[in-house]
PDB file of C-alpha atoms in Angstrom:
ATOM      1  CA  UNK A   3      20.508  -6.836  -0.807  1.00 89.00           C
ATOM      2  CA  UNK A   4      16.850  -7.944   0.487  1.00 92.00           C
ATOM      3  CA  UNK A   5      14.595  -5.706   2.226  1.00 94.00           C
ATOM      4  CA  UNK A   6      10.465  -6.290   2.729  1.00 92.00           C
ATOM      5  CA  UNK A   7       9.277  -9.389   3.916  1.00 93.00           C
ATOM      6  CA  UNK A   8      10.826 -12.873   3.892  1.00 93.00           C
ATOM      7  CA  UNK A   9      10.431 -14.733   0.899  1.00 93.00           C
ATOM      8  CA  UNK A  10       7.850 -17.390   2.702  1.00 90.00           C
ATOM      9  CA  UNK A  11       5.836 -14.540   3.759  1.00 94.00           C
ATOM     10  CA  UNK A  12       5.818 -12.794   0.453  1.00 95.00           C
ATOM     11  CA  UNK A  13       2.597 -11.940  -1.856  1.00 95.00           C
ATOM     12  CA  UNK A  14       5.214 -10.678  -4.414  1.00 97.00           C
ATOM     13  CA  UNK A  15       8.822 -10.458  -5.304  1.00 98.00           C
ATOM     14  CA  UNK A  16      10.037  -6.905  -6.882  1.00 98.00           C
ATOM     15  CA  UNK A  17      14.320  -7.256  -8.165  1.00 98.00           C
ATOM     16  CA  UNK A  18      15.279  -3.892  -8.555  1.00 98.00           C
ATOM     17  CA  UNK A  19      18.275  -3.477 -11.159  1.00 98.00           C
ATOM     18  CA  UNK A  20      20.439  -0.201 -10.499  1.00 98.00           C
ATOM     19  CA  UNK A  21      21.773   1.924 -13.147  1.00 97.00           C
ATOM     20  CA  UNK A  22      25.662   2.874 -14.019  1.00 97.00           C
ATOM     21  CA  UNK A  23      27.206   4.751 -10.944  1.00 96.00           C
ATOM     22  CA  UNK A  24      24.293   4.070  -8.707  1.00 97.00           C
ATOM     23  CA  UNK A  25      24.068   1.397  -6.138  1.00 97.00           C
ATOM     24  CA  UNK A  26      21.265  -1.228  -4.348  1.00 97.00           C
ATOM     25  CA  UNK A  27      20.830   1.322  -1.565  1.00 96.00           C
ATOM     26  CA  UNK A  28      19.683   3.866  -4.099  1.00 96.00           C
ATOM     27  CA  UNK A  29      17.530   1.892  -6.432  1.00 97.00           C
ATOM     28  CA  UNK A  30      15.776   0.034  -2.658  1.00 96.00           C
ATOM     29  CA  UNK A  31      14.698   3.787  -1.930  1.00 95.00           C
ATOM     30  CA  UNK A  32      12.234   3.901  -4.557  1.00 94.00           C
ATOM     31  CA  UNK A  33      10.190   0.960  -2.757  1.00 93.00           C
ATOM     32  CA  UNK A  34       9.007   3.577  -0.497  1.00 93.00           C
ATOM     33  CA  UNK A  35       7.193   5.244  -3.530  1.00 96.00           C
ATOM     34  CA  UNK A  36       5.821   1.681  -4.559  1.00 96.00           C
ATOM     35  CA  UNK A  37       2.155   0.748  -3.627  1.00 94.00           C
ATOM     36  CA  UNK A  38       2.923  -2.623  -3.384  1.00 94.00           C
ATOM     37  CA  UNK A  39       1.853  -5.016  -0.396  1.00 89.00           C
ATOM     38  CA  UNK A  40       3.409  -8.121   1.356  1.00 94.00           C
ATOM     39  CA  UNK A  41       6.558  -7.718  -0.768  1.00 96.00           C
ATOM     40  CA  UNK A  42       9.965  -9.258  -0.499  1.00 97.00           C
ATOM     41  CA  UNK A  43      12.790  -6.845  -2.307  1.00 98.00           C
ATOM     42  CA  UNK A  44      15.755  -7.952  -4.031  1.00 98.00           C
ATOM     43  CA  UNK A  45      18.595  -5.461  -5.367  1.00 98.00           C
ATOM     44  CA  UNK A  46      21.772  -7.001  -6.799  1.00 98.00           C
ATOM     45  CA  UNK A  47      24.938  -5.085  -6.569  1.00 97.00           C
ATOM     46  CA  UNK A  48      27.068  -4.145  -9.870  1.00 97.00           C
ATOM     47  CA  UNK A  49      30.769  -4.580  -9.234  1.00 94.00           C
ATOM     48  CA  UNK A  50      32.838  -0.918  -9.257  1.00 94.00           C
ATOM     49  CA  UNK A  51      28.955   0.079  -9.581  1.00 96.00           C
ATOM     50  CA  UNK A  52      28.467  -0.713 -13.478  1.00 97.00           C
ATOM     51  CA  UNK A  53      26.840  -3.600 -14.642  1.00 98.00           C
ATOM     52  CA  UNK A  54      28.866  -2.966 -18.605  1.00 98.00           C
ATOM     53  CA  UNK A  55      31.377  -0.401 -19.262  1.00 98.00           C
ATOM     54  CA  UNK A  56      30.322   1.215 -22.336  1.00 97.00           C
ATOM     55  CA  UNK A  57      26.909   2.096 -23.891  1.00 97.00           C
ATOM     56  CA  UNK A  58      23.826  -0.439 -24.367  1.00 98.00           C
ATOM     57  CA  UNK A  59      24.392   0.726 -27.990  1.00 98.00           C
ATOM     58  CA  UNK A  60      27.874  -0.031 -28.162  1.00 98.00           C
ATOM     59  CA  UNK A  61      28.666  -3.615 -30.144  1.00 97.00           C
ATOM     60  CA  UNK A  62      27.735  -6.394 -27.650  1.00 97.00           C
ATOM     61  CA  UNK A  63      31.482  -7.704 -27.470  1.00 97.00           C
ATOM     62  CA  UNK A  64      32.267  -4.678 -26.715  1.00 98.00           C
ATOM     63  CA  UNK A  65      30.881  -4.947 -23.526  1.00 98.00           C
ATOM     64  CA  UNK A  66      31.626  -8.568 -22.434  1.00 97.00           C
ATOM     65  CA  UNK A  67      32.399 -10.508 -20.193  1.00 98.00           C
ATOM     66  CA  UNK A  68      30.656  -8.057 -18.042  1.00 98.00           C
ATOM     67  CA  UNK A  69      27.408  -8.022 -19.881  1.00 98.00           C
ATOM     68  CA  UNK A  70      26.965 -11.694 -19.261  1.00 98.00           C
ATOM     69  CA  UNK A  71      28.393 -11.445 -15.746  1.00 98.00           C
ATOM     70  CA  UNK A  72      25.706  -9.109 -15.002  1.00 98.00           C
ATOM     71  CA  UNK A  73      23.104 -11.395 -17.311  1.00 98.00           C
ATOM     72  CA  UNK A  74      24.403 -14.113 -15.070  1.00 98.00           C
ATOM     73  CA  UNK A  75      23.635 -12.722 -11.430  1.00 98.00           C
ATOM     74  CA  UNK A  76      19.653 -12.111 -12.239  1.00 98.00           C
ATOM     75  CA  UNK A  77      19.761 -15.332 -13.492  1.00 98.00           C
ATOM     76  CA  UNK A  78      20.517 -16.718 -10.331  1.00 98.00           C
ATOM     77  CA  UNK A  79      18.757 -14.385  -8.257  1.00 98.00           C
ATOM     78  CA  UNK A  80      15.492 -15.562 -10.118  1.00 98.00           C
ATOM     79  CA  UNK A  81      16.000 -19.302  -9.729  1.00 97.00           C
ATOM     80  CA  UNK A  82      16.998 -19.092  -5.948  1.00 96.00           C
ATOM     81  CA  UNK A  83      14.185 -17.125  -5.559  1.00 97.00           C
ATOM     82  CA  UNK A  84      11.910 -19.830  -7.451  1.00 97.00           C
ATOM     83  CA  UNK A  85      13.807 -22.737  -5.696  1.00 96.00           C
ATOM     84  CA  UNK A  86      12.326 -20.965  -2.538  1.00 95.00           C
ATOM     85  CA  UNK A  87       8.414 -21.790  -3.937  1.00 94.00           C
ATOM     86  CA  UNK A  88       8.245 -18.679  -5.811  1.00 96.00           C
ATOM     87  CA  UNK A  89       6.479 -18.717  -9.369  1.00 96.00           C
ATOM     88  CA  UNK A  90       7.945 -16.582 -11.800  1.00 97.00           C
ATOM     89  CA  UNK A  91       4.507 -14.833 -11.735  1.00 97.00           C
ATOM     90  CA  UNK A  92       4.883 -13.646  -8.491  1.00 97.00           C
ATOM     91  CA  UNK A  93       8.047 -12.108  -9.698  1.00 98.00           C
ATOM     92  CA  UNK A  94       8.793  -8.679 -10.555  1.00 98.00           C
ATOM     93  CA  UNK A  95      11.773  -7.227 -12.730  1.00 98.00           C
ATOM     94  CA  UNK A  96      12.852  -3.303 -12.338  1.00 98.00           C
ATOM     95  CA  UNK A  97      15.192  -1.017 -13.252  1.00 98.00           C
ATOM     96  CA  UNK A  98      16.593   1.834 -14.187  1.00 98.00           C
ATOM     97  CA  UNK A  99      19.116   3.377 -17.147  1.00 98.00           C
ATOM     98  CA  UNK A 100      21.527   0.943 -17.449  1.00 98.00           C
ATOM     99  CA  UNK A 101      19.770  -1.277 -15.094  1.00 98.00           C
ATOM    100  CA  UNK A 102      16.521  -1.020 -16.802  1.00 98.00           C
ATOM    101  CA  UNK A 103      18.238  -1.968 -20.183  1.00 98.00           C
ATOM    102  CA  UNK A 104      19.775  -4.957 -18.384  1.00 98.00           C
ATOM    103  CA  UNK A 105      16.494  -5.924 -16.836  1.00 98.00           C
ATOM    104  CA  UNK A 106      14.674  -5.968 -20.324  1.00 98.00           C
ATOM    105  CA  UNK A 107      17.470  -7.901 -21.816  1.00 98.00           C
ATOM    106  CA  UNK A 108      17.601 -10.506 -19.231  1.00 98.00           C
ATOM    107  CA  UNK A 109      14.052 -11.151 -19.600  1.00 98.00           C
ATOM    108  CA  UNK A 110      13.628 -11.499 -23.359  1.00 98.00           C
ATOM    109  CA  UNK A 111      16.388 -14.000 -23.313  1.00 98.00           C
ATOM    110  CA  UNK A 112      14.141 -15.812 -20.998  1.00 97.00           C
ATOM    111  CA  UNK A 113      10.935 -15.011 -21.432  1.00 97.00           C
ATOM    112  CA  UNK A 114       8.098 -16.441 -19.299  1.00 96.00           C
ATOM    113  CA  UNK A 115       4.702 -15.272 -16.807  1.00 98.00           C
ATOM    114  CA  UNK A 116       6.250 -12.841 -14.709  1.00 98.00           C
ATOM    115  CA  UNK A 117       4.108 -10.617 -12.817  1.00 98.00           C
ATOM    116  CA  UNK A 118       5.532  -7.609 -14.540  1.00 98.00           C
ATOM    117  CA  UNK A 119       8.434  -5.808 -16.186  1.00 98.00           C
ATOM    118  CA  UNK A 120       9.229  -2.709 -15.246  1.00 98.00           C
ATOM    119  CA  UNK A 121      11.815  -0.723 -17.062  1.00 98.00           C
ATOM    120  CA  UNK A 122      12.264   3.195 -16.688  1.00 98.00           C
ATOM    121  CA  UNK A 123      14.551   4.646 -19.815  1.00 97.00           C
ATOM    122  CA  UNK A 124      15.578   1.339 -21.237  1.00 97.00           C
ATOM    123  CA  UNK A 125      15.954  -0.758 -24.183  1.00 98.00           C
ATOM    124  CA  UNK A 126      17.058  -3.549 -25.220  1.00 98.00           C
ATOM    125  CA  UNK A 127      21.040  -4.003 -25.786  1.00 98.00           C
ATOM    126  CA  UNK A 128      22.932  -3.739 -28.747  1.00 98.00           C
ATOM    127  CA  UNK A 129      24.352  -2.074 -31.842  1.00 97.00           C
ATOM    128  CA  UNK A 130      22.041  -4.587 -33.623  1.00 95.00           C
ATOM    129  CA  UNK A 131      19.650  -6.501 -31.828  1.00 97.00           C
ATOM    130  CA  UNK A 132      20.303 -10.142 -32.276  1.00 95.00           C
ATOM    131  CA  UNK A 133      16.928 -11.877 -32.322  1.00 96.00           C
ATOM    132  CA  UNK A 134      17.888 -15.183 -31.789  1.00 96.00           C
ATOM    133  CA  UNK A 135      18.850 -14.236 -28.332  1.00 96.00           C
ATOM    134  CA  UNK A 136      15.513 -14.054 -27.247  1.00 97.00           C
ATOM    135  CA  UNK A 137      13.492 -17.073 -26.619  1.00 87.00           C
ATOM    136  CA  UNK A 138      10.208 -18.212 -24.371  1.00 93.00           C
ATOM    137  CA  UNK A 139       7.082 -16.404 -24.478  1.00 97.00           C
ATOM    138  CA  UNK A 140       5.778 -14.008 -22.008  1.00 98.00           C
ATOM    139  CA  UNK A 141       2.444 -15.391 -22.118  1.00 98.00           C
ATOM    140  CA  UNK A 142       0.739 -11.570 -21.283  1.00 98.00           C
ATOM    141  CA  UNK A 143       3.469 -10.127 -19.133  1.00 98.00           C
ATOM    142  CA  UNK A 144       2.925  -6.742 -18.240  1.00 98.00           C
ATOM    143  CA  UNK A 145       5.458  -4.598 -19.000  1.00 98.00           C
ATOM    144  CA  UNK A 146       6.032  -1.042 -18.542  1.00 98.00           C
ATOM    145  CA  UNK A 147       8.767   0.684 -20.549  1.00 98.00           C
ATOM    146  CA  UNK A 148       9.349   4.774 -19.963  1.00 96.00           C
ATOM    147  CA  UNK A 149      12.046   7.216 -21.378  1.00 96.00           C
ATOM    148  CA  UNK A 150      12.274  10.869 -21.672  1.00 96.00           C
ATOM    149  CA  UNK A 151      12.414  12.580 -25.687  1.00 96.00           C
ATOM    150  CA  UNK A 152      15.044  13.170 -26.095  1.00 95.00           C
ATOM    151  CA  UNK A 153      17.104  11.062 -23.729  1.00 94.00           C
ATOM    152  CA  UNK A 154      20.883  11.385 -23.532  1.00 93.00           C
ATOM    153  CA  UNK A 155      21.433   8.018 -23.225  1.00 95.00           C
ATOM    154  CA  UNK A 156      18.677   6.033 -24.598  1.00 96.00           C
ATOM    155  CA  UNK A 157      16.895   7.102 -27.578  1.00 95.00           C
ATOM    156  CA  UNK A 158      13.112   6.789 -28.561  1.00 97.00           C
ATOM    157  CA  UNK A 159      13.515   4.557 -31.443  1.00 97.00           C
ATOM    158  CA  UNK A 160      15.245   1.748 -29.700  1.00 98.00           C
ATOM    159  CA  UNK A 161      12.655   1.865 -27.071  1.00 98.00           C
ATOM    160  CA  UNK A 162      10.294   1.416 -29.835  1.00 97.00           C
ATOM    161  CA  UNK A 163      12.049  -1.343 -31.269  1.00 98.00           C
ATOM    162  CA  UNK A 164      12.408  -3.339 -27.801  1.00 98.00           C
ATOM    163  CA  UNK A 165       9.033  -3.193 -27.381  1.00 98.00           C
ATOM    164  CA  UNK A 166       7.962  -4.318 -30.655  1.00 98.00           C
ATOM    165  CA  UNK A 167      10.154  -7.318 -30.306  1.00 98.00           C
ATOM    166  CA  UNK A 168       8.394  -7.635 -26.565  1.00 98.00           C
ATOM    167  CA  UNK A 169       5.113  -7.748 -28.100  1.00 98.00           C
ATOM    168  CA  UNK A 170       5.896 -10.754 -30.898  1.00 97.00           C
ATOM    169  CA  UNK A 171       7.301 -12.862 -27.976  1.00 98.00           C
ATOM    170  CA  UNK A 172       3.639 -11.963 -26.760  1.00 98.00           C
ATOM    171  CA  UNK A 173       4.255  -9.500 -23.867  1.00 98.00           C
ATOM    172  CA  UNK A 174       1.285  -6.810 -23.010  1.00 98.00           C
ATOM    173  CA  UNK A 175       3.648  -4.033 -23.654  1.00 98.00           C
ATOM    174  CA  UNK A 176       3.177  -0.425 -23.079  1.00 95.00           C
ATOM    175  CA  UNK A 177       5.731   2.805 -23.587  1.00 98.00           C
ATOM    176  CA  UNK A 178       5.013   6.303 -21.982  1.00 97.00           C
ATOM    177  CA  UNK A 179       7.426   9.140 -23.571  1.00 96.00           C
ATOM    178  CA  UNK A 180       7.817  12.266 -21.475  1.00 95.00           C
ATOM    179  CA  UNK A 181       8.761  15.162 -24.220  1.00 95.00           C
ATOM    180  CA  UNK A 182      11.709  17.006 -22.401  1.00 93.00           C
ATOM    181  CA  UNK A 183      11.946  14.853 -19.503  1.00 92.00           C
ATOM    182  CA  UNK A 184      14.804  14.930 -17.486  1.00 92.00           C
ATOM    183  CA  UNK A 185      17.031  11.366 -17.209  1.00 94.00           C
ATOM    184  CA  UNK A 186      15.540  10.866 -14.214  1.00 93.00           C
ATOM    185  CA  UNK A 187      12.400   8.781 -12.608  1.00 94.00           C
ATOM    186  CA  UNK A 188       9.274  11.195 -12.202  1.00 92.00           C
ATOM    187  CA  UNK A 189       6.292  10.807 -10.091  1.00 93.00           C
ATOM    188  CA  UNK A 190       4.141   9.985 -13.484  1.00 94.00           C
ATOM    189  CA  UNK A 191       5.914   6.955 -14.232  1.00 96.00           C
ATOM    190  CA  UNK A 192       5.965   5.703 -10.467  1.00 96.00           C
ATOM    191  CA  UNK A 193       2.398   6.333 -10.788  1.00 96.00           C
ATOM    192  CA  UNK A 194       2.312   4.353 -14.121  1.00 97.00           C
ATOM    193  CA  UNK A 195       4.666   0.993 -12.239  1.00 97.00           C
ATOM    194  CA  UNK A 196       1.917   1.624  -9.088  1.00 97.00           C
ATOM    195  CA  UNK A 197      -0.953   0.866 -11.285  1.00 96.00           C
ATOM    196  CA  UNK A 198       1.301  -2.621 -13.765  1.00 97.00           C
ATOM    197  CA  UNK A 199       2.283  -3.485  -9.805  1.00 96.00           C
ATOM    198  CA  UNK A 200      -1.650  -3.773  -8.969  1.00 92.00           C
ATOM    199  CA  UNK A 201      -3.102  -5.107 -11.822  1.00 84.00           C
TER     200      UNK A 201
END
C-alpha cells in the first residue's frame, strides 16, 4: 500500500513493516503520530498476515521459504523505489514485532546510507546469528531500536546483540528499554522515531 505524497514529490520515503497478525492498514495508522513532512509511505502486505511462521529465534530453516519471501518483497520495494530517483538516504525502514525484526534483518544484509532505521521490539533473526549474512556498511545510519524488559517475544539480550553487530557494520545505533513495558508501541518511543525522523 502507498499513502503520503507521490514519490516525485517526496522529501522522504518511510516503508513501514507490519508485525505477525497485523496488517498495512494498521502499521499506515501510526504515520499520523509521525512528525514527518513531504513524505511518501510504503507498507507491504504479509501473505495470511505473517511475514514467518514461527519465532525470530526459531532456527532460520525453520522458517523458510517464507523468511526470504518476505526478505525478498523489501528488496524490491527499495529498488523500485530507487529506480524512481530515490537515494537510499532518503529512505526510511520501520517496523514493528515481527516486522521490526524483519526490517533490521533486511537491512544488515544490505547495509548502506539510509536515512534511518527504525525498529520498535526487534532484533535481528535467528537461533544463531550468522554473520556472514550481513554485508555493506551503513556509513552513520541512524537507527533506533526499542523493546519492553521483559518482552514476551523478544528478549533484551538479542536486542543487545543486533545492535552491537549494527554498530561494527558502522551504524549510529541507539536502544531505549522500557522496564515493564507492555508489547506494544508507546508515545515515548514515537517521540524517540519523531526526533531519528528529523535529524
Amino acid at each position: 500500500m502507498q499513502t503520503g505524497l507521490p514519490l516525485k514529490e517526496a522529501d522522504k520515503v518511510i516503508i513501514m513493516v507490519h508485525g505477525r497478525g497485523a496488517s498495512a492498514d494498521s502499521i499506515l495508522s501510526l504515520k499520523s503520530h509521525l512528525k514527518v513532512e513531504k513524505a511518501a509511505f510504503f507498507a507491504p502486505q504479509a501473505k495470511n498476515h505473517t511475514w514467518y511462521p514461527f519465532s525470530f529465534l526459531a532456527p532460520v530453516q525453520q522458517n523458510q521459504p517464507y523468511l526470504d519471501e518476505a526478505l525478498e518483497t523489501l528488496s524490491a520495494l527499495v529498488e523500485e523505489i530507487k529506480a524512481e530517483g530515490i537515494p537510499a538516504n532518503k529512505i526510511y525502514l520501520l517496523g514493528f514485532s515481527q516486522g521490526a525484526c524483519l526490517t533490521l534483518e533486511f537491512a544488515a544484509r544490505n547495509a548502506s546510507k539510509y536515512g534511518g532505521v527504525i525498529a520498535f521490539t526487534g532484533g535481528l533473526i535467528g537461533e544463531k546469528l550468522n554473520l556472514n549474512n550481513y554485508q555493506g556498511d551503513f556509513n552513520q545510519t541512524p537507527i533506533l531500536i526499542t523493546t519492553g524488559d521483559p518482552d514476551p517475544h523478544v528478549p533484551v539480550s538479542r536486542v543487545n546483540e543486533s545492535a552491537e553487530i549494527l554498530k561494527k557494520m558502522n551504524a549510529e545505533v541507539w536502544v531505549e528499554i522500557f522496564k515493564g513495558r507492555p508489547h506494544t508501541i508507546e508515545f515515548k518511543e514515537l517521540e524517540l522515531a519523531n526526533q531519528l525522523l528529523n535529524l
